[in-house]
PDB file of C-alpha atoms and ligand atoms in Angstrom:
ATOM      1  CA  MET A1192      72.796  89.586 103.612  1.00 51.00           C
ATOM      2  CA  THR A1193      73.574  92.708 103.536  1.00 56.00           C
ATOM      3  CA  THR A1194      76.079  95.182 100.959  1.00 66.00           C
ATOM      4  CA  PRO A1195      78.034  97.597 102.293  1.00 72.00           C
ATOM      5  CA  ASP A1196      77.761 101.807 100.872  1.00 68.00           C
ATOM      6  CA  SER A1197      80.812 102.881 100.829  1.00 90.00           C
ATOM      7  CA  ARG A1198      83.415 102.568  96.892  1.00 93.00           C
ATOM      8  CA  ALA A1199      86.116 102.335  99.135  1.00 94.00           C
ATOM      9  CA  GLU A1200      84.818  98.814 101.108  1.00 96.00           C
ATOM     10  CA  ARG A1201      83.734  97.411  97.717  1.00 97.00           C
ATOM     11  CA  ALA A1202      87.461  98.839  95.771  1.00 98.00           C
ATOM     12  CA  THR A1203      89.195  97.039  98.245  1.00 98.00           C
ATOM     13  CA  GLY A1204      86.939  93.914  98.780  1.00 98.00           C
ATOM     14  CA  ALA A1205      87.705  93.115  94.692  1.00 98.00           C
ATOM     15  CA  TYR A1206      91.937  93.934  95.432  1.00 98.00           C
ATOM     16  CA  LEU A1207      91.532  91.933  97.795  1.00 98.00           C
ATOM     17  CA  GLY A1208      89.286  89.176  96.578  1.00 98.00           C
ATOM     18  CA  LEU A1209      91.122  88.619  93.703  1.00 98.00           C
ATOM     19  CA  ALA A1210      94.336  87.918  96.449  1.00 98.00           C
ATOM     20  CA  VAL A1211      92.438  85.851  98.083  1.00 98.00           C
ATOM     21  CA  GLY A1212      90.334  83.429  95.148  1.00 98.00           C
ATOM     22  CA  ASP A1213      94.876  83.359  93.942  1.00 98.00           C
ATOM     23  CA  ALA A1214      95.491  81.932  97.064  1.00 98.00           C
ATOM     24  CA  LEU A1215      93.205  79.719  97.148  1.00 98.00           C
ATOM     25  CA  GLY A1216      92.329  79.059  93.301  1.00 98.00           C
ATOM     26  CA  ALA A1217      96.143  77.656  93.197  1.00 98.00           C
ATOM     27  CA  THR A1218      96.376  75.325  95.776  1.00 98.00           C
ATOM     28  CA  VAL A1219      93.829  73.395  93.072  1.00 98.00           C
ATOM     29  CA  GLU A1220      94.542  74.857  89.496  1.00 98.00           C
ATOM     30  CA  PHE A1221      94.655  72.043  86.982  1.00 97.00           C
ATOM     31  CA  LEU A1222      92.753  69.069  89.099  1.00 98.00           C
ATOM     32  CA  THR A1223      89.642  67.706  88.381  1.00 98.00           C
ATOM     33  CA  PRO A1224      86.646  67.943  90.637  1.00 98.00           C
ATOM     34  CA  GLY A1225      87.113  64.593  91.650  1.00 98.00           C
ATOM     35  CA  GLU A1226      90.494  64.662  92.085  1.00 98.00           C
ATOM     36  CA  ILE A1227      89.283  67.153  94.918  1.00 98.00           C
ATOM     37  CA  ARG A1228      87.069  65.505  96.686  1.00 98.00           C
ATOM     38  CA  ARG A1229      88.985  63.182  96.759  1.00 97.00           C
ATOM     39  CA  ASN A1230      92.382  64.825  97.967  1.00 97.00           C
ATOM     40  CA  PHE A1231      90.367  67.001 100.060  1.00 97.00           C
ATOM     41  CA  ALA A1232      87.783  64.083 101.491  1.00 97.00           C
ATOM     42  CA  ARG A1233      88.850  64.052 104.617  1.00 95.00           C
ATOM     43  CA  GLU A1234      88.269  67.986 105.148  1.00 95.00           C
ATOM     44  CA  GLY A1235      84.760  66.861 103.349  1.00 96.00           C
ATOM     45  CA  GLY A1236      85.515  67.104  99.989  1.00 97.00           C
ATOM     46  CA  GLU A1237      86.161  69.963  99.802  1.00 98.00           C
ATOM     47  CA  HIS A1238      88.796  72.686  99.221  1.00 98.00           C
ATOM     48  CA  LYS A1239      88.556  75.708 101.484  1.00 98.00           C
ATOM     49  CA  GLU A1240      91.432  77.036 103.070  1.00 98.00           C
ATOM     50  CA  ILE A1241      94.652  78.599 101.845  1.00 98.00           C
ATOM     51  CA  ILE A1242      96.370  76.566 102.316  1.00 98.00           C
ATOM     52  CA  GLY A1243      99.776  76.419  99.226  1.00 98.00           C
ATOM     53  CA  GLY A1244     100.708  73.750  97.499  1.00 97.00           C
ATOM     54  CA  GLY A1245      99.450  72.983  94.198  1.00 97.00           C
ATOM     55  CA  TRP A1246     101.318  71.554  91.046  1.00 97.00           C
ATOM     56  CA  LEU A1247     103.583  74.909  91.919  1.00 97.00           C
ATOM     57  CA  HIS A1248     104.588  74.100  95.253  1.00 97.00           C
ATOM     58  CA  LEU A1249     103.304  77.896  96.576  1.00 97.00           C
ATOM     59  CA  LYS A1250     103.832  78.690 100.809  1.00 96.00           C
ATOM     60  CA  ALA A1251     100.622  78.991 102.136  1.00 95.00           C
ATOM     61  CA  GLY A1252      99.245  82.590 101.225  1.00 94.00           C
ATOM     62  CA  GLN A1253     101.131  83.583  97.897  1.00 97.00           C
ATOM     63  CA  ILE A1254     100.127  84.602  95.338  1.00 98.00           C
ATOM     64  CA  THR A1255      99.932  83.631  91.267  1.00 98.00           C
ATOM     65  CA  ASP A1256     100.590  85.344  87.872  1.00 98.00           C
ATOM     66  CA  ASP A1257      97.231  87.304  88.062  1.00 98.00           C
ATOM     67  CA  THR A1258      97.498  88.925  91.394  1.00 98.00           C
ATOM     68  CA  ALA A1259     101.019  89.927  90.231  1.00 98.00           C
ATOM     69  CA  MET A1260     100.534  91.763  86.796  1.00 98.00           C
ATOM     70  CA  SER A1261      96.723  93.406  88.190  1.00 98.00           C
ATOM     71  CA  LEU A1262      99.836  94.334  91.469  1.00 98.00           C
ATOM     72  CA  ALA A1263     102.108  95.533  88.476  1.00 98.00           C
ATOM     73  CA  LEU A1264      99.669  96.966  86.193  1.00 98.00           C
ATOM     74  CA  GLY A1265      98.423  99.084  88.969  1.00 98.00           C
ATOM     75  CA  GLU A1266     102.069 100.422  89.940  1.00 98.00           C
ATOM     76  CA  ALA A1267     102.367 101.398  86.625  1.00 98.00           C
ATOM     77  CA  ILE A1268      98.619 103.402  85.597  1.00 98.00           C
ATOM     78  CA  LEU A1269      99.842 104.247  89.663  1.00 98.00           C
ATOM     79  CA  ALA A1270     102.864 106.038  88.431  1.00 97.00           C
ATOM     80  CA  SER A1271     102.058 107.669  85.905  1.00 96.00           C
ATOM     81  CA  GLY A1272      98.586 109.787  87.599  1.00 95.00           C
ATOM     82  CA  GLY A1273      96.664 107.496  86.589  1.00 96.00           C
ATOM     83  CA  LYS A1274      97.093 107.232  82.591  1.00 96.00           C
ATOM     84  CA  VAL A1275      96.385 103.646  81.204  1.00 97.00           C
ATOM     85  CA  LYS A1276      99.260 103.477  78.215  1.00 96.00           C
ATOM     86  CA  ALA A1277      99.946 100.804  76.360  1.00 98.00           C
ATOM     87  CA  LEU A1278     103.424 100.805  76.159  1.00 98.00           C
ATOM     88  CA  THR A1279     103.522 101.394  79.680  1.00 97.00           C
ATOM     89  CA  ALA A1280     102.275  98.593  80.989  1.00 98.00           C
ATOM     90  CA  ALA A1281     104.048  96.745  78.089  1.00 98.00           C
ATOM     91  CA  HIS A1282     107.256  97.620  80.063  1.00 98.00           C
ATOM     92  CA  ALA A1283     105.570  96.132  83.871  1.00 98.00           C
ATOM     93  CA  PHE A1284     104.333  93.038  82.143  1.00 98.00           C
ATOM     94  CA  ASP A1285     108.071  92.885  80.670  1.00 98.00           C
ATOM     95  CA  SER A1286     109.601  93.351  83.769  1.00 97.00           C
ATOM     96  CA  TRP A1287     107.754  91.703  85.309  1.00 98.00           C
ATOM     97  CA  MET A1288     108.808  88.405  83.464  1.00 98.00           C
ATOM     98  CA  ARG A1289     112.304  89.626  84.531  1.00 97.00           C
ATOM     99  CA  SER A1290     111.590  88.693  87.365  1.00 96.00           C
ATOM    100  CA  LYS A1291     111.797  85.178  87.445  1.00 95.00           C
ATOM    101  CA  PRO A1292     107.761  84.142  88.003  1.00 96.00           C
ATOM    102  CA  ILE A1293     106.446  81.639  89.498  1.00 95.00           C
ATOM    103  CA  ASP A1294     103.579  81.068  86.687  1.00 95.00           C
ATOM    104  CA  ILE A1295     102.491  82.789  82.809  1.00 96.00           C
ATOM    105  CA  GLY A1296     100.550  81.780  80.243  1.00 95.00           C
ATOM    106  CA  ASN A1297     101.852  80.685  77.261  1.00 94.00           C
ATOM    107  CA  THR A1298     100.565  83.951  75.586  1.00 95.00           C
ATOM    108  CA  VAL A1299     101.673  86.396  77.625  1.00 97.00           C
ATOM    109  CA  ARG A1300     105.484  84.701  77.296  1.00 97.00           C
ATOM    110  CA  ARG A1301     105.189  84.472  73.585  1.00 96.00           C
ATOM    111  CA  ASN A1302     103.811  88.239  73.035  1.00 97.00           C
ATOM    112  CA  LEU A1303     105.976  89.843  75.668  1.00 97.00           C
ATOM    113  CA  ILE A1304     108.829  87.803  73.955  1.00 97.00           C
ATOM    114  CA  LEU A1305     107.973  89.706  70.763  1.00 97.00           C
ATOM    115  CA  PHE A1306     107.883  93.858  72.310  1.00 98.00           C
ATOM    116  CA  ARG A1307     110.934  92.710  73.609  1.00 97.00           C
ATOM    117  CA  GLN A1308     111.823  92.437  70.246  1.00 97.00           C
ATOM    118  CA  THR A1309     109.798  95.255  68.150  1.00 97.00           C
ATOM    119  CA  GLY A1310     108.699  97.587  71.012  1.00 98.00           C
ATOM    120  CA  ILE A1311     104.866  97.539  70.120  1.00 98.00           C
ATOM    121  CA  PRO A1312     103.032  97.207  72.763  1.00 98.00           C
ATOM    122  CA  GLU A1313     100.100  95.816  70.638  1.00 97.00           C
ATOM    123  CA  ALA A1314      99.968  91.966  70.144  1.00 97.00           C
ATOM    124  CA  PRO A1315      98.536  90.334  66.315  1.00 95.00           C
ATOM    125  CA  VAL A1316      95.397  90.117  66.510  1.00 95.00           C
ATOM    126  CA  SER A1317      94.158  86.943  66.979  1.00 91.00           C
ATOM    127  CA  GLU A1318      91.731  84.493  66.359  1.00 86.00           C
ATOM    128  CA  HIS A1319      93.094  81.730  69.013  1.00 84.00           C
ATOM    129  CA  ASP A1320      94.441  84.045  71.823  1.00 85.00           C
ATOM    130  CA  ALA A1321      91.078  84.179  73.398  1.00 96.00           C
ATOM    131  CA  GLY A1322      92.889  82.871  76.699  1.00 97.00           C
ATOM    132  CA  ASN A1323      91.765  84.616  80.246  1.00 98.00           C
ATOM    133  CA  GLY A1324      95.005  86.389  81.406  1.00 98.00           C
ATOM    134  CA  ALA A1325      93.839  89.702  79.727  1.00 98.00           C
ATOM    135  CA  VAL A1326      90.556  89.881  82.080  1.00 98.00           C
ATOM    136  CA  MET A1327      92.332  88.285  85.227  1.00 98.00           C
ATOM    137  CA  ARG A1328      94.201  91.178  85.670  1.00 98.00           C
ATOM    138  CA  LEU A1329      92.110  94.315  84.500  1.00 98.00           C
ATOM    139  CA  LEU A1330      91.276  95.341  88.114  1.00 98.00           C
ATOM    140  CA  PRO A1331      93.415  98.268  88.098  1.00 98.00           C
ATOM    141  CA  VAL A1332      91.650  99.065  85.004  1.00 98.00           C
ATOM    142  CA  ALA A1333      88.498  98.562  86.384  1.00 98.00           C
ATOM    143  CA  LEU A1334      88.920 100.760  89.676  1.00 98.00           C
ATOM    144  CA  LEU A1335      90.408 103.822  87.613  1.00 98.00           C
ATOM    145  CA  THR A1336      87.573 104.396  84.956  1.00 98.00           C
ATOM    146  CA  VAL A1337      84.160 104.617  87.587  1.00 97.00           C
ATOM    147  CA  GLY A1338      82.065 106.879  86.152  1.00 96.00           C
ATOM    148  CA  ARG A1339      83.535 107.503  82.924  1.00 97.00           C
ATOM    149  CA  ASP A1340      82.945 107.508  79.367  1.00 97.00           C
ATOM    150  CA  GLU A1341      81.907 104.243  77.607  1.00 98.00           C
ATOM    151  CA  ALA A1342      84.932 104.808  74.902  1.00 98.00           C
ATOM    152  CA  GLU A1343      87.202 105.989  77.014  1.00 98.00           C
ATOM    153  CA  ILE A1344      87.149 102.422  78.818  1.00 98.00           C
ATOM    154  CA  VAL A1345      86.821 100.536  76.363  1.00 98.00           C
ATOM    155  CA  ALA A1346      90.721 102.315  74.746  1.00 98.00           C
ATOM    156  CA  ALA A1347      91.695 101.632  79.001  1.00 98.00           C
ATOM    157  CA  PHE A1348      90.903  98.238  78.595  1.00 98.00           C
ATOM    158  CA  LYS A1349      92.183  97.690  75.378  1.00 98.00           C
ATOM    159  CA  ALA A1350      95.291  99.234  76.415  1.00 98.00           C
ATOM    160  CA  GLN A1351      96.344  97.172  78.916  1.00 98.00           C
ATOM    161  CA  ALA A1352      94.825  93.848  77.438  1.00 98.00           C
ATOM    162  CA  HIS A1353      96.258  93.933  73.592  1.00 98.00           C
ATOM    163  CA  VAL A1354     100.160  93.884  74.946  1.00 98.00           C
ATOM    164  CA  THR A1355      99.751  90.559  75.573  1.00 98.00           C
ATOM    165  CA  HIS A1356      95.761  89.179  74.079  1.00 98.00           C
ATOM    166  CA  ASN A1357      93.507  91.499  70.562  1.00 97.00           C
ATOM    167  CA  ASN A1358      91.248  89.175  70.549  1.00 97.00           C
ATOM    168  CA  PRO A1359      87.409  90.654  70.139  1.00 97.00           C
ATOM    169  CA  LEU A1360      85.498  87.634  72.610  1.00 98.00           C
ATOM    170  CA  SER A1361      88.682  88.523  75.008  1.00 98.00           C
ATOM    171  CA  ASP A1362      87.875  92.307  74.447  1.00 98.00           C
ATOM    172  CA  ALA A1363      84.543  91.288  75.079  1.00 98.00           C
ATOM    173  CA  GLY A1364      84.940  89.115  78.427  1.00 98.00           C
ATOM    174  CA  GLY A1365      86.842  92.564  79.519  1.00 98.00           C
ATOM    175  CA  LEU A1366      84.396  94.622  79.276  1.00 98.00           C
ATOM    176  CA  CYS A1367      81.754  93.378  80.563  1.00 98.00           C
ATOM    177  CA  LEU A1368      84.207  91.986  84.196  1.00 98.00           C
ATOM    178  CA  ILE A1369      84.966  96.223  83.935  1.00 98.00           C
ATOM    179  CA  HIS A1370      81.192  97.430  83.962  1.00 98.00           C
ATOM    180  CA  LEU A1371      79.811  94.487  86.399  1.00 98.00           C
ATOM    181  CA  VAL A1372      83.165  95.600  88.876  1.00 98.00           C
ATOM    182  CA  HIS A1373      81.078  99.451  87.881  1.00 98.00           C
ATOM    183  CA  ILE A1374      77.959  98.132  88.957  1.00 98.00           C
ATOM    184  CA  ALA A1375      78.692  96.900  92.313  1.00 98.00           C
ATOM    185  CA  LEU A1376      80.807 100.234  93.088  1.00 97.00           C
ATOM    186  CA  GLN A1377      78.159 101.719  92.315  1.00 96.00           C
ATOM    187  CA  SER A1378      75.933  99.483  94.234  1.00 93.00           C
ATOM    188  CA  GLY A1379      73.920  98.550  91.454  1.00 96.00           C
ATOM    189  CA  THR A1380      71.576  96.042  92.069  1.00 97.00           C
ATOM    190  CA  TRP A1381      71.973  91.991  91.919  1.00 98.00           C
ATOM    191  CA  ASN A1382      69.563  92.333  88.328  1.00 98.00           C
ATOM    192  CA  ALA A1383      71.417  94.798  86.923  1.00 98.00           C
ATOM    193  CA  LEU A1384      74.701  92.854  87.391  1.00 98.00           C
ATOM    194  CA  LYS A1385      72.692  89.693  85.963  1.00 98.00           C
ATOM    195  CA  ALA A1386      71.745  92.002  83.222  1.00 98.00           C
ATOM    196  CA  GLU A1387      74.747  92.616  82.133  1.00 98.00           C
ATOM    197  CA  ALA A1388      76.945  88.857  82.752  1.00 98.00           C
ATOM    198  CA  ARG A1389      73.221  87.997  79.634  1.00 97.00           C
ATOM    199  CA  ALA A1390      73.813  90.850  77.706  1.00 98.00           C
ATOM    200  CA  LEU A1391      77.502  89.372  77.102  1.00 98.00           C
ATOM    201  CA  GLU A1392      76.205  85.617  75.644  1.00 96.00           C
ATOM    202  CA  SER A1393      73.333  87.979  72.766  1.00 96.00           C
ATOM    203  CA  ARG A1394      76.902  89.578  71.830  1.00 96.00           C
ATOM    204  CA  TYR A1395      78.723  86.664  71.729  1.00 97.00           C
ATOM    205  CA  PRO A1396      76.640  83.606  72.745  1.00 97.00           C
ATOM    206  CA  GLU A1397      80.364  81.392  73.152  1.00 97.00           C
ATOM    207  CA  TYR A1398      80.051  83.060  76.653  1.00 98.00           C
ATOM    208  CA  ALA A1399      76.129  81.273  77.353  1.00 97.00           C
ATOM    209  CA  TRP A1400      75.806  80.126  80.152  1.00 96.00           C
ATOM    210  CA  SER A1401      73.116  78.305  82.859  1.00 94.00           C
ATOM    211  CA  THR A1402      72.040  77.739  85.656  1.00 92.00           C
ATOM    212  CA  THR A1403      72.327  74.061  85.489  1.00 90.00           C
ATOM    213  CA  ARG A1404      74.549  72.791  83.052  1.00 92.00           C
ATOM    214  CA  ARG A1405      77.795  73.144  85.392  1.00 93.00           C
ATOM    215  CA  GLN A1406      81.227  74.176  83.819  1.00 95.00           C
ATOM    216  CA  GLU A1407      83.480  72.251  85.318  1.00 96.00           C
ATOM    217  CA  ASN A1408      86.913  72.058  84.631  1.00 97.00           C
ATOM    218  CA  PRO A1409      87.187  75.252  83.305  1.00 97.00           C
ATOM    219  CA  SER A1410      89.797  75.691  81.105  1.00 97.00           C
ATOM    220  CA  ALA A1411      91.858  79.458  80.545  1.00 97.00           C
ATOM    221  CA  TYR A1412      89.509  79.785  77.290  1.00 97.00           C
ATOM    222  CA  VAL A1413      88.387  82.879  78.722  1.00 98.00           C
ATOM    223  CA  ALA A1414      84.648  81.375  77.918  1.00 98.00           C
ATOM    224  CA  HIS A1415      84.779  78.316  79.987  1.00 98.00           C
ATOM    225  CA  THR A1416      86.496  80.552  83.114  1.00 98.00           C
ATOM    226  CA  LEU A1417      83.791  83.693  82.571  1.00 98.00           C
ATOM    227  CA  GLN A1418      80.748  80.479  82.418  1.00 98.00           C
ATOM    228  CA  ALA A1419      82.159  79.169  85.838  1.00 98.00           C
ATOM    229  CA  VAL A1420      82.407  82.211  87.625  1.00 98.00           C
ATOM    230  CA  PHE A1421      79.307  83.598  86.800  1.00 98.00           C
ATOM    231  CA  GLN A1422      77.388  80.171  87.540  1.00 98.00           C
ATOM    232  CA  ALA A1423      79.209  80.542  91.082  1.00 98.00           C
ATOM    233  CA  PHE A1424      79.040  83.964  91.227  1.00 98.00           C
ATOM    234  CA  PHE A1425      74.572  84.142  90.537  1.00 98.00           C
ATOM    235  CA  ALA A1426      73.756  80.791  91.905  1.00 98.00           C
ATOM    236  CA  THR A1427      75.181  81.845  95.771  1.00 98.00           C
ATOM    237  CA  ASP A1428      74.618  84.100  98.318  1.00 98.00           C
ATOM    238  CA  SER A1429      78.063  85.416  99.984  1.00 98.00           C
ATOM    239  CA  PHE A1430      81.818  85.505  99.182  1.00 98.00           C
ATOM    240  CA  GLU A1431      82.927  82.482 100.737  1.00 98.00           C
ATOM    241  CA  SER A1432      80.577  79.770  99.300  1.00 98.00           C
ATOM    242  CA  CYS A1433      80.921  82.196  95.474  1.00 98.00           C
ATOM    243  CA  LEU A1434      84.239  81.472  96.061  1.00 98.00           C
ATOM    244  CA  ILE A1435      84.313  78.216  97.613  1.00 98.00           C
ATOM    245  CA  ASP A1436      81.782  77.014  94.484  1.00 98.00           C
ATOM    246  CA  VAL A1437      84.520  78.445  91.940  1.00 98.00           C
ATOM    247  CA  VAL A1438      87.364  76.485  92.670  1.00 98.00           C
ATOM    248  CA  ASN A1439      86.120  73.081  93.795  1.00 98.00           C
ATOM    249  CA  ARG A1440      85.154  73.147  89.735  1.00 98.00           C
ATOM    250  CA  GLY A1441      89.394  72.737  89.300  1.00 98.00           C
ATOM    251  CA  GLY A1442      90.912  73.548  86.147  1.00 98.00           C
ATOM    252  CA  ASP A1443      92.202  77.127  86.035  1.00 98.00           C
ATOM    253  CA  ALA A1444      91.553  77.130  89.065  1.00 98.00           C
ATOM    254  CA  ASP A1445      93.211  80.031  90.794  1.00 98.00           C
ATOM    255  CA  THR A1446      92.375  82.162  87.907  1.00 98.00           C
ATOM    256  CA  THR A1447      88.459  81.082  88.012  1.00 98.00           C
ATOM    257  CA  GLY A1448      89.021  82.492  91.534  1.00 98.00           C
ATOM    258  CA  ALA A1449      90.714  86.356  90.420  1.00 98.00           C
ATOM    259  CA  ILE A1450      87.807  86.548  88.280  1.00 99.00           C
ATOM    260  CA  ALA A1451      85.711  85.635  91.706  1.00 99.00           C
ATOM    261  CA  GLY A1452      87.149  87.642  93.767  1.00 98.00           C
ATOM    262  CA  VAL A1453      87.313  90.515  92.262  1.00 99.00           C
ATOM    263  CA  LEU A1454      83.430  90.080  91.483  1.00 98.00           C
ATOM    264  CA  ALA A1455      82.121  88.775  94.084  1.00 98.00           C
ATOM    265  CA  GLY A1456      85.176  90.818  96.741  1.00 98.00           C
ATOM    266  CA  ALA A1457      83.657  94.064  94.446  1.00 98.00           C
ATOM    267  CA  TRP A1458      80.052  92.827  96.111  1.00 98.00           C
ATOM    268  CA  TYR A1459      80.345  91.526  98.849  1.00 97.00           C
ATOM    269  CA  GLY A1460      82.911  93.838 100.280  1.00 97.00           C
ATOM    270  CA  ARG A1461      86.165  93.762 102.290  1.00 97.00           C
ATOM    271  CA  ARG A1462      84.711  92.735 105.154  1.00 96.00           C
ATOM    272  CA  GLY A1463      82.423  89.894 103.521  1.00 97.00           C
ATOM    273  CA  ILE A1464      85.683  87.984 102.644  1.00 98.00           C
ATOM    274  CA  PRO A1465      86.638  85.851 105.547  1.00 98.00           C
ATOM    275  CA  PRO A1466      88.941  87.455 107.826  1.00 98.00           C
ATOM    276  CA  ARG A1467      90.356  83.465 107.709  1.00 98.00           C
ATOM    277  CA  TRP A1468      91.039  84.044 104.142  1.00 98.00           C
ATOM    278  CA  ILE A1469      92.936  88.120 104.513  1.00 98.00           C
ATOM    279  CA  ASN A1470      94.839  86.895 107.633  1.00 98.00           C
ATOM    280  CA  ALA A1471      96.711  84.075 105.450  1.00 98.00           C
ATOM    281  CA  LEU A1472      97.611  85.963 102.580  1.00 98.00           C
ATOM    282  CA  ASP A1473     101.337  87.177 102.400  1.00 96.00           C
ATOM    283  CA  ARG A1474     101.345  90.682 104.444  1.00 97.00           C
ATOM    284  CA  SER A1475     103.007  91.816 101.956  1.00 98.00           C
ATOM    285  CA  ILE A1476     100.729  91.836  99.125  1.00 98.00           C
ATOM    286  CA  VAL A1477      98.041  92.582 101.675  1.00 98.00           C
ATOM    287  CA  ARG A1478      99.194  96.135 101.967  1.00 98.00           C
ATOM    288  CA  ARG A1479      99.998  96.815  98.201  1.00 98.00           C
ATOM    289  CA  CYS A1480      96.442  95.337  97.895  1.00 98.00           C
ATOM    290  CA  VAL A1481      94.990  98.102 100.215  1.00 98.00           C
ATOM    291  CA  GLU A1482      97.359 100.554  99.074  1.00 98.00           C
ATOM    292  CA  GLN A1483      96.680 100.352  95.498  1.00 98.00           C
ATOM    293  CA  ALA A1484      92.831 100.128  95.868  1.00 98.00           C
ATOM    294  CA  GLU A1485      92.916 103.401  98.146  1.00 97.00           C
ATOM    295  CA  ARG A1486      95.175 105.590  95.387  1.00 97.00           C
ATOM    296  CA  LEU A1487      92.844 104.309  92.644  1.00 97.00           C
ATOM    297  CA  THR A1488      90.174 105.035  93.671  1.00 96.00           C
ATOM    298  CA  CYS A1489      91.249 108.460  94.371  1.00 94.00           C
ATOM    299  CA  LEU A1490      92.209 108.658  90.714  1.00 94.00           C
ATOM    300  CA  SER A1491      89.115 107.663  90.016  1.00 90.00           C
TER     301      SER A1491
HETATM  302 MN1  LIG B2007      98.410  81.749  87.798  1.00 68.37          MN
HETATM  303 MN1  LIG B2008      95.704  80.675  86.518  1.00 68.37          MN
END
């Protein structure tokens, strides 16, 4: 499959990919691969349509916290003219929490409540908060920081991430995903993507992933999440097959779907996303994703 040459096409692909993966995966979140095969026996044993449902009883095309927090962060960045500030991000996440979202991670909730009490937009350093909650919402920062200095990229990522997840493993995984998105946006090579993903596990062995031993039922632990995403992405050759692979592993499927959607969307571009999936999304979500992708790209 040929890959797109325009950065805008890739940026829009990443943002719509995020929403598509979230909406697709949410249907099977917390199911095991075996349960998915049984539940979708009539569809050939695979879940592959955006139909809503799941434990959240979603409407078809509805998205969850992964996309909602990304959009909240993106809006805050755009409102401040392209700056990523911890306090601005914390206020954006906090007002999102006040809107009574359908789902919210435990670490996110706990540390946003702490922010309300202290006004400090940085969670305490924690060895235990290596969840995927700061990584799932980083796309606006990735789109904004293409081509910037490493120090600026790190500062921007940590400003948003540490509001709720102040953990070295989360930082390493998030920065790796940002670099992968940047490689794709700058029309880098497949081998460059692979080298970047492998560099992560050489520094943090927790992230080691095998091309043969499948990470099934990935948890919200950021290493499990990215192992499933990398396995699915590097073993497939289209947006559609990557997303079907990753969400049918079950577990934290909306988030593996969201992150795989970001990566595969950036790589294959908007035209690589099956139209039936984009058409199934809530119209207002499509509009906000496309608009933010365009505006953040302009600011980069
Ligand atoms: Mn979610
Ligand atoms: Mn999730």
